[in-house]
PDB file of C-alpha atoms and ligand atoms in Angstrom:
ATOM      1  CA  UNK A  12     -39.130  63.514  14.024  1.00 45.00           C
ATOM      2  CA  UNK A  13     -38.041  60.614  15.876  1.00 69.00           C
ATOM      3  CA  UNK A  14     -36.500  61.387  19.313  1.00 92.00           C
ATOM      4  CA  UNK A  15     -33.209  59.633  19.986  1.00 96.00           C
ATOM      5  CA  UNK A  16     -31.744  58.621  23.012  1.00 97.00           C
ATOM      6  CA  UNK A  17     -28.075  56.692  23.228  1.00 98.00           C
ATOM      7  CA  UNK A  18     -27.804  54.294  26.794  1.00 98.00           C
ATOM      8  CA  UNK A  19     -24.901  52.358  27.396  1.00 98.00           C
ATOM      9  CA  UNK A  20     -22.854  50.773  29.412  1.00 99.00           C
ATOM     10  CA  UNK A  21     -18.907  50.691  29.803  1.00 98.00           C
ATOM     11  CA  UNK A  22     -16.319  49.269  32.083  1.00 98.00           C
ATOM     12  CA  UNK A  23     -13.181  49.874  30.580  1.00 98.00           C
ATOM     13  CA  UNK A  24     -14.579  53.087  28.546  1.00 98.00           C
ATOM     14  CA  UNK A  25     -14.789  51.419  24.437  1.00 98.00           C
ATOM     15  CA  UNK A  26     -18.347  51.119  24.829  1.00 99.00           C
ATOM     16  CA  UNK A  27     -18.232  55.331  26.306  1.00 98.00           C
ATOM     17  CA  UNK A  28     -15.798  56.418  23.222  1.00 98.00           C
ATOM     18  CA  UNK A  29     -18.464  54.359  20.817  1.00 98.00           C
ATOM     19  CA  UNK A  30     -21.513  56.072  22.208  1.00 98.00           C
ATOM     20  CA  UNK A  31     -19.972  59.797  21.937  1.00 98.00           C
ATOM     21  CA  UNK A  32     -18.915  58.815  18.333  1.00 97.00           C
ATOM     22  CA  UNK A  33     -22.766  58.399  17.923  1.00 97.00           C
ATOM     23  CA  UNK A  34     -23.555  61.755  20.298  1.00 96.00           C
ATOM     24  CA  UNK A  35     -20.998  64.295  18.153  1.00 95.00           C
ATOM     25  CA  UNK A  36     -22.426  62.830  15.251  1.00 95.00           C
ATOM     26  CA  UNK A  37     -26.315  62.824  15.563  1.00 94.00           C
ATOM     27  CA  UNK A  38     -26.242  65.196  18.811  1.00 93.00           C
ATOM     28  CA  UNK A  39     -28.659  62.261  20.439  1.00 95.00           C
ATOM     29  CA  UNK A  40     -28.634  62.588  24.515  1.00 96.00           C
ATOM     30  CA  UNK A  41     -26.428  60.001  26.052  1.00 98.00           C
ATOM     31  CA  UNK A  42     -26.721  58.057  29.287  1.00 98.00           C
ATOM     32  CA  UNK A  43     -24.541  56.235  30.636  1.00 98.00           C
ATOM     33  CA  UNK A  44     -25.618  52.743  33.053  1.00 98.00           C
ATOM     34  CA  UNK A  45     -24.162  52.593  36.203  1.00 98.00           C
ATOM     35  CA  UNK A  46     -24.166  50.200  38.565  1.00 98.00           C
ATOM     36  CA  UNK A  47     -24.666  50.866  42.287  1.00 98.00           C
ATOM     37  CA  UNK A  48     -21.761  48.787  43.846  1.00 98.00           C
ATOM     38  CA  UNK A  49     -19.180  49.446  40.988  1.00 97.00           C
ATOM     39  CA  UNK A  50     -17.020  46.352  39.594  1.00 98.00           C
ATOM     40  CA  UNK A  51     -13.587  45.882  41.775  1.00 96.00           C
ATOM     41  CA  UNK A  52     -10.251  43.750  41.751  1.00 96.00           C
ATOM     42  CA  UNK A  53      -7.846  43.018  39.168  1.00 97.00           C
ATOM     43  CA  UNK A  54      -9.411  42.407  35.136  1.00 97.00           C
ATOM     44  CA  UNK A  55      -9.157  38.906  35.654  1.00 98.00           C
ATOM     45  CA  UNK A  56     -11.047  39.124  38.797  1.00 98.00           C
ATOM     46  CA  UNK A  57     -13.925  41.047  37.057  1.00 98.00           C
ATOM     47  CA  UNK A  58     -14.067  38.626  34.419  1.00 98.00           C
ATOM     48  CA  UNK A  59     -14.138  35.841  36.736  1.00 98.00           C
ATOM     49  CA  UNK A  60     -17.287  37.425  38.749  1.00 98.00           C
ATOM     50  CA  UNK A  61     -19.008  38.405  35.417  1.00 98.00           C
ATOM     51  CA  UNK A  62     -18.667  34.630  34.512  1.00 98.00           C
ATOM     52  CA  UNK A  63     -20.889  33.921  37.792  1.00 98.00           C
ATOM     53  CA  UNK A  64     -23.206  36.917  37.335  1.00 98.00           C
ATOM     54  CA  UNK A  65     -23.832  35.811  33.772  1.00 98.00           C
ATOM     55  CA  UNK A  66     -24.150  31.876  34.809  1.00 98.00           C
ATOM     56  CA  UNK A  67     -26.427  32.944  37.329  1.00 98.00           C
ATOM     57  CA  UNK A  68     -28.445  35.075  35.919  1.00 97.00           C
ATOM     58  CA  UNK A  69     -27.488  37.738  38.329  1.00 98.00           C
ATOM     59  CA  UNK A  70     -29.081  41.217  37.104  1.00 98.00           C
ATOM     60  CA  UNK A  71     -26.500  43.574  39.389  1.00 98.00           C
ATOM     61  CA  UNK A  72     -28.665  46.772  40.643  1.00 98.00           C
ATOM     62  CA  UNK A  73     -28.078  50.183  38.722  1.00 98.00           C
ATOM     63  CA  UNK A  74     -28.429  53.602  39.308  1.00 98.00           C
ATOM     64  CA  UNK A  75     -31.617  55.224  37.997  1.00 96.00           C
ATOM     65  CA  UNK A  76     -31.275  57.305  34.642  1.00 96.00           C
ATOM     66  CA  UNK A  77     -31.724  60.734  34.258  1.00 92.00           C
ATOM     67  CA  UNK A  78     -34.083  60.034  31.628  1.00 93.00           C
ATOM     68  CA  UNK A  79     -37.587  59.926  30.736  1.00 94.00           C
ATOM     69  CA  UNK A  80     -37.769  56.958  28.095  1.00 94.00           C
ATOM     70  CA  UNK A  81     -41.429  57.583  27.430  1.00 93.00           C
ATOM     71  CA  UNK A  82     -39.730  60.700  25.817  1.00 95.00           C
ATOM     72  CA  UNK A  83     -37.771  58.932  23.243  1.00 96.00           C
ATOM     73  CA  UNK A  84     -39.286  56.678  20.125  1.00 95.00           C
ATOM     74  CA  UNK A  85     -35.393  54.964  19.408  1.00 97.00           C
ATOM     75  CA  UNK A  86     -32.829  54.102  21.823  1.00 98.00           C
ATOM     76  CA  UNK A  87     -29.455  52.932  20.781  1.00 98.00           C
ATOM     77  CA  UNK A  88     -28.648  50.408  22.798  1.00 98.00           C
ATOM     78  CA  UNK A  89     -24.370  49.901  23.603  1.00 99.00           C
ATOM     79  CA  UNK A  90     -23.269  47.208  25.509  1.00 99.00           C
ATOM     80  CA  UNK A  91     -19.551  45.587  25.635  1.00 99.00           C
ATOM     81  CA  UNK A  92     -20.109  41.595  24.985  1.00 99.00           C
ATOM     82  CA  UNK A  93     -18.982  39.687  28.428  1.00 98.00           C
ATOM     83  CA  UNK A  94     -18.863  36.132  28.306  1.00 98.00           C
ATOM     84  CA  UNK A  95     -20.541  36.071  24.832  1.00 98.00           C
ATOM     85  CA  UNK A  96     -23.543  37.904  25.423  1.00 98.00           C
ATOM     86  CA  UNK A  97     -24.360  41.715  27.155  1.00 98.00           C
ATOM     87  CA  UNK A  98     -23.039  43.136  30.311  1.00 98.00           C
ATOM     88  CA  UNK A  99     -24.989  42.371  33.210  1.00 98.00           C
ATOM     89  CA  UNK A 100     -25.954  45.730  33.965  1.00 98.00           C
ATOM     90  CA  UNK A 101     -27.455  45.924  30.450  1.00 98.00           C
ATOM     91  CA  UNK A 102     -29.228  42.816  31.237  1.00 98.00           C
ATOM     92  CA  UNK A 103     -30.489  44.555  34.497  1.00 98.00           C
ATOM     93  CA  UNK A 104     -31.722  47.434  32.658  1.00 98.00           C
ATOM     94  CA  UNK A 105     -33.783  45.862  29.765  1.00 98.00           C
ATOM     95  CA  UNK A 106     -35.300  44.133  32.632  1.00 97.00           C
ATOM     96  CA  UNK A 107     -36.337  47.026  34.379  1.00 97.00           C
ATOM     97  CA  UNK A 108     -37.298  49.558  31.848  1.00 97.00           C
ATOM     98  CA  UNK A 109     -40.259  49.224  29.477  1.00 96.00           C
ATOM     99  CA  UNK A 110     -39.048  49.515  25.598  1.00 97.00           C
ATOM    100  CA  UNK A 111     -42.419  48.417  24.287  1.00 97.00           C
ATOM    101  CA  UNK A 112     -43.041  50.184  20.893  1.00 97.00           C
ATOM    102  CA  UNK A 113     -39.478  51.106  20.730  1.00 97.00           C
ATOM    103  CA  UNK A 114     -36.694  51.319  18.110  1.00 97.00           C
ATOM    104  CA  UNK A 115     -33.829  49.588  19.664  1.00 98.00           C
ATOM    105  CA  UNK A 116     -30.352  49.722  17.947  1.00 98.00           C
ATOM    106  CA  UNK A 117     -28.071  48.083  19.552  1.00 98.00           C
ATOM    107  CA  UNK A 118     -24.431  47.980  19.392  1.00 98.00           C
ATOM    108  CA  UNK A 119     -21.447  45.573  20.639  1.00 99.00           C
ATOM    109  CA  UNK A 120     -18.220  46.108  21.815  1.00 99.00           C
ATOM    110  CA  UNK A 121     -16.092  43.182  21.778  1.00 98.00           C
ATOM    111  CA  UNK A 122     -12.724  41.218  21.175  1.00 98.00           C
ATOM    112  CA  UNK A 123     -13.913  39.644  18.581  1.00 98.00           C
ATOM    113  CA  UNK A 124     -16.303  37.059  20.495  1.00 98.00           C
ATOM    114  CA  UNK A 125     -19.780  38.766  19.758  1.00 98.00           C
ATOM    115  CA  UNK A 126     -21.181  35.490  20.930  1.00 98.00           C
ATOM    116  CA  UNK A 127     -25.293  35.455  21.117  1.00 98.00           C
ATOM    117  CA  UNK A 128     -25.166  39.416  22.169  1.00 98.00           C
ATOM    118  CA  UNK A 129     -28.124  40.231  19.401  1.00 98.00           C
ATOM    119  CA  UNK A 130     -29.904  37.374  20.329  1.00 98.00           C
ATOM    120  CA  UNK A 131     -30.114  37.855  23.750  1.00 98.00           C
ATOM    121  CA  UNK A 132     -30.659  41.248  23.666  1.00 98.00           C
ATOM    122  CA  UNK A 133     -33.867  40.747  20.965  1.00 98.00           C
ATOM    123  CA  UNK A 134     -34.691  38.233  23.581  1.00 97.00           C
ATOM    124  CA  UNK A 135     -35.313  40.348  26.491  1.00 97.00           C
ATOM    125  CA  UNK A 136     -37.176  42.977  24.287  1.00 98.00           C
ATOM    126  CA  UNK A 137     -40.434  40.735  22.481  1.00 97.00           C
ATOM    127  CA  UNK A 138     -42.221  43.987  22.381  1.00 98.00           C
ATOM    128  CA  UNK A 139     -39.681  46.328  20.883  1.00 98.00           C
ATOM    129  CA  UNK A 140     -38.702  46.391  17.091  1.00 98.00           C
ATOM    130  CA  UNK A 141     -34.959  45.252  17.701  1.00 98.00           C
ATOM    131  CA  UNK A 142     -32.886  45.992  14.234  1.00 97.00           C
ATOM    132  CA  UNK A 143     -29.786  44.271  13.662  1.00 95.00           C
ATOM    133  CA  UNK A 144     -26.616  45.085  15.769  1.00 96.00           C
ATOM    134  CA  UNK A 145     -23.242  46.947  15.148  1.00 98.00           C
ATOM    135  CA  UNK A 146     -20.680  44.894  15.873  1.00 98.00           C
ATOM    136  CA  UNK A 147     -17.636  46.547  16.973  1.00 98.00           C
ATOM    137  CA  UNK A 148     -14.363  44.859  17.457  1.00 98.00           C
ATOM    138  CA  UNK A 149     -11.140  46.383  19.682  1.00 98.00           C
ATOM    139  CA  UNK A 150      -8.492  44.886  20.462  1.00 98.00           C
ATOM    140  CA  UNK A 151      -7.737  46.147  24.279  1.00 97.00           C
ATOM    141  CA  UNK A 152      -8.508  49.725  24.177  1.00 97.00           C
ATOM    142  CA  UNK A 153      -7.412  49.883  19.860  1.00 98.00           C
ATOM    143  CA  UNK A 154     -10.598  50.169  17.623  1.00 98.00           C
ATOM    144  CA  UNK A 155     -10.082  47.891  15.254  1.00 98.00           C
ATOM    145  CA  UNK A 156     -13.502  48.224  13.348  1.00 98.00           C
ATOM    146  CA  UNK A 157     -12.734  51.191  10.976  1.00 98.00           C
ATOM    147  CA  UNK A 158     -14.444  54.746  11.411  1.00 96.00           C
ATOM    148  CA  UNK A 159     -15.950  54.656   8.026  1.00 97.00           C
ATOM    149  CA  UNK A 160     -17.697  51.399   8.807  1.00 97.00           C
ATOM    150  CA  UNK A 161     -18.925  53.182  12.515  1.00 97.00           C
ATOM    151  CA  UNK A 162     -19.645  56.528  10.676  1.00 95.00           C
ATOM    152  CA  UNK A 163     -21.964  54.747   7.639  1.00 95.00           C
ATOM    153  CA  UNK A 164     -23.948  52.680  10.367  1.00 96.00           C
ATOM    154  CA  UNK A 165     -24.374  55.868  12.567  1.00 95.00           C
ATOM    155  CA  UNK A 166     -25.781  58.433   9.673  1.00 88.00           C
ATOM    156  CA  UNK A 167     -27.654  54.970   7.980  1.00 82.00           C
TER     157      UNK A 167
HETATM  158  C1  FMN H  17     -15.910  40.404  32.147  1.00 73.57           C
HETATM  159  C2  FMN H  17     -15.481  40.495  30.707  1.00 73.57           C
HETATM  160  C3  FMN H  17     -15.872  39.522  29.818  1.00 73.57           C
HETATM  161  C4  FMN H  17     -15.546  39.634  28.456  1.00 73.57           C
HETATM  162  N1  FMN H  17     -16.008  38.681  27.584  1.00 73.57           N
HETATM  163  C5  FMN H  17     -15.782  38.856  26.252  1.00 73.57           C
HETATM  164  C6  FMN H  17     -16.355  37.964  25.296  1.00 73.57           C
HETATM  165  O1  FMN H  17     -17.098  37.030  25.613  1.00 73.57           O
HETATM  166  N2  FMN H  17     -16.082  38.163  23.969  1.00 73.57           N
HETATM  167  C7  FMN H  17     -15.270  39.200  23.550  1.00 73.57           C
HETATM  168  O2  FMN H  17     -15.048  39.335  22.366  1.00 73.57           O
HETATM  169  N3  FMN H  17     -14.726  40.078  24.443  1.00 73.57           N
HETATM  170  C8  FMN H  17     -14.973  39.940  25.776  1.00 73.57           C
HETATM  171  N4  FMN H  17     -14.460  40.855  26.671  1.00 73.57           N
HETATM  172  C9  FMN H  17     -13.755  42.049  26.139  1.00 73.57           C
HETATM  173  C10 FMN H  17     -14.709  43.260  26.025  1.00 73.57           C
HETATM  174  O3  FMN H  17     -15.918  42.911  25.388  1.00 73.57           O
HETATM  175  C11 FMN H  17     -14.097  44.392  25.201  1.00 73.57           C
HETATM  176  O4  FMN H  17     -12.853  44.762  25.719  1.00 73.57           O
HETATM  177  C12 FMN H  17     -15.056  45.608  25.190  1.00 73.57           C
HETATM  178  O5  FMN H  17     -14.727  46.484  24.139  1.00 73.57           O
HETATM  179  C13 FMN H  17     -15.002  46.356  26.516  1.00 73.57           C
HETATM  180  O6  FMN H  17     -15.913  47.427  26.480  1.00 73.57           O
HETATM  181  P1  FMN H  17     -15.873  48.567  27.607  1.00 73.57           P
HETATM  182  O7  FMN H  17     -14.511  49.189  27.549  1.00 73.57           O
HETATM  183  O8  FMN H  17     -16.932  49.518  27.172  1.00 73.57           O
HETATM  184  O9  FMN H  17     -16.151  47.928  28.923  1.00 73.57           O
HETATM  185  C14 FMN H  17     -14.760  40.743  28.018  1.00 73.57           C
HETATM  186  C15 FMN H  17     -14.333  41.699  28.953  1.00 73.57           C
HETATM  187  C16 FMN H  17     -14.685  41.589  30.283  1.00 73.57           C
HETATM  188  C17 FMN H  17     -14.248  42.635  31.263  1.00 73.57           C
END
């Protein structure tokens, strides 16, 4: 049976509520991406240094997992879009970590700006079999993506 691990990351916690959906569902171990020097200022100050990060290519350093991926054949992948593609910390850690011969599902949080999430992600990962994303919309911290549509792509 095929060993299933959830990693995501979350700043404002959609992303978290998303992947423990997934966890109380499927009972899949969750980890959660951290970085090391954690995001600060006012929203709009966050979104104006993710603009750089992501302009720059900046890959921001993260805490190591408490996880042994060689353990796990599928990882669903969360990430909350920023500036039209994933988090930088997500960026950091499909850098880092070796998904070849993986199942990666990924899934977006967004405001409705997915952007080239998917793409990018697929990008990063040439040796991993990348299925299509879940794209899931809020608007602030209201899901506006239904359940059912979340609960059909989680048991699917
Ligand atoms: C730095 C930053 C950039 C964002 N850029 C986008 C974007 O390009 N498109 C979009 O639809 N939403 C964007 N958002 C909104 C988030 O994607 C959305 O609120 C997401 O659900 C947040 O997930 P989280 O609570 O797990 O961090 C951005 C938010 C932040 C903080």
């Amino acid at each position: 049976m095929s060993k299933i691990a959830v990693v995501y990351y979350s700043y404002t916690n959609n992303t978290k509520k998303i992947a423990e959906m997934i966890q109380s569902k499927t009972g899949a171990e969750v980890f959660q991406i951290e970085t090391v020097t954690p995001y600060t200022g006012s929203y709009d100050e966050v979104v104006n240094q993710a603009q750089k990060e992501i302009n720059s290519g900046f890959k921001p350093p993260i805490q190591s997992l408490k996880m042994q991926l060689d353990q796990y054949d599928t990882v669903i992948l969360g990430t909350p879009v920023w500036w039209y593609t994933m988090a930088p910390a997500v960026f950091t850690f499909l850098s880092e970590a070796d998904l070849s011969g993986k199942k990666i599902i990924p899934f977006a949080t967004n405001a409705g700006w997915l952007g080239h999430t998917f793409k990018d992600i697929k990008k990063l990962c040439p040796d991993s079999e990348v299925v299509s994303g879940m794209n899931i919309e809020f608007s602030k911290e209201i899901l506006k993506t239904s359940i059912k549509a979340i609960e059909s792509w989680i048991v699917g």
